[in-house]
Short mmCIF file of C-alpha atoms in Angstrom, two decimals:
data_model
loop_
_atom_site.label_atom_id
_atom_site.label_comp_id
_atom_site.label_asym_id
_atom_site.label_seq_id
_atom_site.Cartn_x
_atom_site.Cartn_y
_atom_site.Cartn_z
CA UNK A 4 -0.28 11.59 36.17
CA UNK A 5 -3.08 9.27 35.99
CA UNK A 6 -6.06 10.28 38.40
CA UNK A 7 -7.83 7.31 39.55
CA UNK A 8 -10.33 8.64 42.00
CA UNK A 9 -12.11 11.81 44.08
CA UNK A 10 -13.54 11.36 47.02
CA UNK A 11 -14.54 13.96 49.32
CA UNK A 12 -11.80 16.66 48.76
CA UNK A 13 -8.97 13.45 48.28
CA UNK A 14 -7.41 13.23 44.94
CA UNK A 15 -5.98 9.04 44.49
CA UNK A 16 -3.51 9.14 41.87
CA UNK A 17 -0.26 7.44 40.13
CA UNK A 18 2.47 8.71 38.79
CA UNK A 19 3.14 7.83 35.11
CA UNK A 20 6.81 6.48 36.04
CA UNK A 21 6.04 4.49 39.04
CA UNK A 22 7.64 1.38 40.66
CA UNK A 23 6.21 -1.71 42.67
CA UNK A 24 5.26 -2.04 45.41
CA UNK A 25 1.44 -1.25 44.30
CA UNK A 26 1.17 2.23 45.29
CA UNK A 27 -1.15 5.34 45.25
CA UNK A 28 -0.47 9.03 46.20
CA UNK A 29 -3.85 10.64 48.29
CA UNK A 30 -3.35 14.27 48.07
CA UNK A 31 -5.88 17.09 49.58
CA UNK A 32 -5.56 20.25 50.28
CA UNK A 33 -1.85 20.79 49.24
CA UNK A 34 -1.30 17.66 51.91
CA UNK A 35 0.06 14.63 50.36
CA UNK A 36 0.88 10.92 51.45
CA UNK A 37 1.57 7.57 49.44
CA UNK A 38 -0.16 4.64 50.39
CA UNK A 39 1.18 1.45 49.87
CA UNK A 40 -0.10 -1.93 49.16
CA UNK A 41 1.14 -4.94 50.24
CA UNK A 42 -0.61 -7.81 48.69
CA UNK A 43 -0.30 -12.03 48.98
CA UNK A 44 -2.39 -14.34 46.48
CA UNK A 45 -4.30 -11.03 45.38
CA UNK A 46 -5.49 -10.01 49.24
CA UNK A 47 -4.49 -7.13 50.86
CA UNK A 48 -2.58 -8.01 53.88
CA UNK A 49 -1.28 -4.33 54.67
CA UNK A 50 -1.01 -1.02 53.99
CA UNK A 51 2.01 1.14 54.47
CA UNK A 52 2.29 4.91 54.44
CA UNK A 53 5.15 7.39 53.32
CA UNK A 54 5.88 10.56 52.97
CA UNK A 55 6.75 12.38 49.52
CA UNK A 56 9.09 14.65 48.94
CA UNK A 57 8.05 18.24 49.25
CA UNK A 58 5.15 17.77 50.50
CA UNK A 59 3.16 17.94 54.24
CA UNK A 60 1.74 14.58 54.98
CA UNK A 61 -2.37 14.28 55.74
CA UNK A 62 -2.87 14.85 58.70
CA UNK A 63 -3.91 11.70 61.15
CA UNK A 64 -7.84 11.82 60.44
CA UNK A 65 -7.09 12.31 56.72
CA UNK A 66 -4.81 9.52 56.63
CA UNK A 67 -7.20 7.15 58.11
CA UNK A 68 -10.09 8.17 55.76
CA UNK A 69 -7.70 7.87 53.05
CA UNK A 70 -7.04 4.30 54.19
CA UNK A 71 -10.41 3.11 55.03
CA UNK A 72 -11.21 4.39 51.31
CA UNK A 73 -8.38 2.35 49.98
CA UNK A 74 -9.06 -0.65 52.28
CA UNK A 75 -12.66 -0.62 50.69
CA UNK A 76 -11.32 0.25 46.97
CA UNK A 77 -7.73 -1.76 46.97
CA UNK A 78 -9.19 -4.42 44.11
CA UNK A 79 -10.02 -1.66 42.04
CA UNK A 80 -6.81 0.48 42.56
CA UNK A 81 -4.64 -2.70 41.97
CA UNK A 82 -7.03 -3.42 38.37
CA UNK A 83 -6.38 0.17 37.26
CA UNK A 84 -2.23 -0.12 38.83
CA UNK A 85 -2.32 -3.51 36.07
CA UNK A 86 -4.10 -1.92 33.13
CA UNK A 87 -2.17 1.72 33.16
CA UNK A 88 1.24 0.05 33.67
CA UNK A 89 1.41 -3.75 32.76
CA UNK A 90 -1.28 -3.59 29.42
CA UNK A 91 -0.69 0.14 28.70
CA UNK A 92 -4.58 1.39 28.79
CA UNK A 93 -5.54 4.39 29.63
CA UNK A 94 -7.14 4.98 33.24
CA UNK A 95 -10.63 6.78 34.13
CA UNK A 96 -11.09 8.76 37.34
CA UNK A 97 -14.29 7.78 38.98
CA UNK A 98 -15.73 10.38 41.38
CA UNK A 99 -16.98 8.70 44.52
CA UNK A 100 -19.99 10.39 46.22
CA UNK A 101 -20.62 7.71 48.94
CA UNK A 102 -18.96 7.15 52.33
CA UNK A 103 -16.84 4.16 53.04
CA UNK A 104 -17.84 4.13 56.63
#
């Protein structure tokens, strides 16, 4: 389970058997939604959320700061989604200490 980020109490993570779309699971606080990408020519044109199985989803203010963070982040998730899965590298998590908004 590769951890990609931290950010304020939010864990951003894949799974290590995952499937497209581009995805990432937020998790805080025993709270957990997946967030996921929808992409054309390398832009993000949406984001989509679901719920995991056994797990609460964030709450609505949780879900939105999750999104802002990935709105602001989405190049780097999708570079670390393509070098974890497609070349096989490992993944760093990188601990982000400033706000997104």
């Amino acid at each position: 389970m590769p951890k990609i980020y931290e950010y304020f109490g939010f864990i951003f993570f894949f799974y290590s058997n995952e499937h497209e779309p581009i995805h990432v699971h937020v998790i805080k606080g025993g709270y957990q939604t997946v967030f996921e990408l929808i992409l054309m020519d390398g832009e993000l044109q949406e984001i989509r959320t679901r719920t995991e199985a056994g797990y609460l989803p964030l709450n609505e203010k949780e879900s939105a700061t999750a999104e802002d963070f990935i709105r602001a982040y989405y190049k780097n998730i999708v570079e670390k989604w393509m070098n974890f899965f497609v070349l096989k590298k490992r993944v760093r998590c990188t601990q982000i200490t400033k706000k997104v908004k």
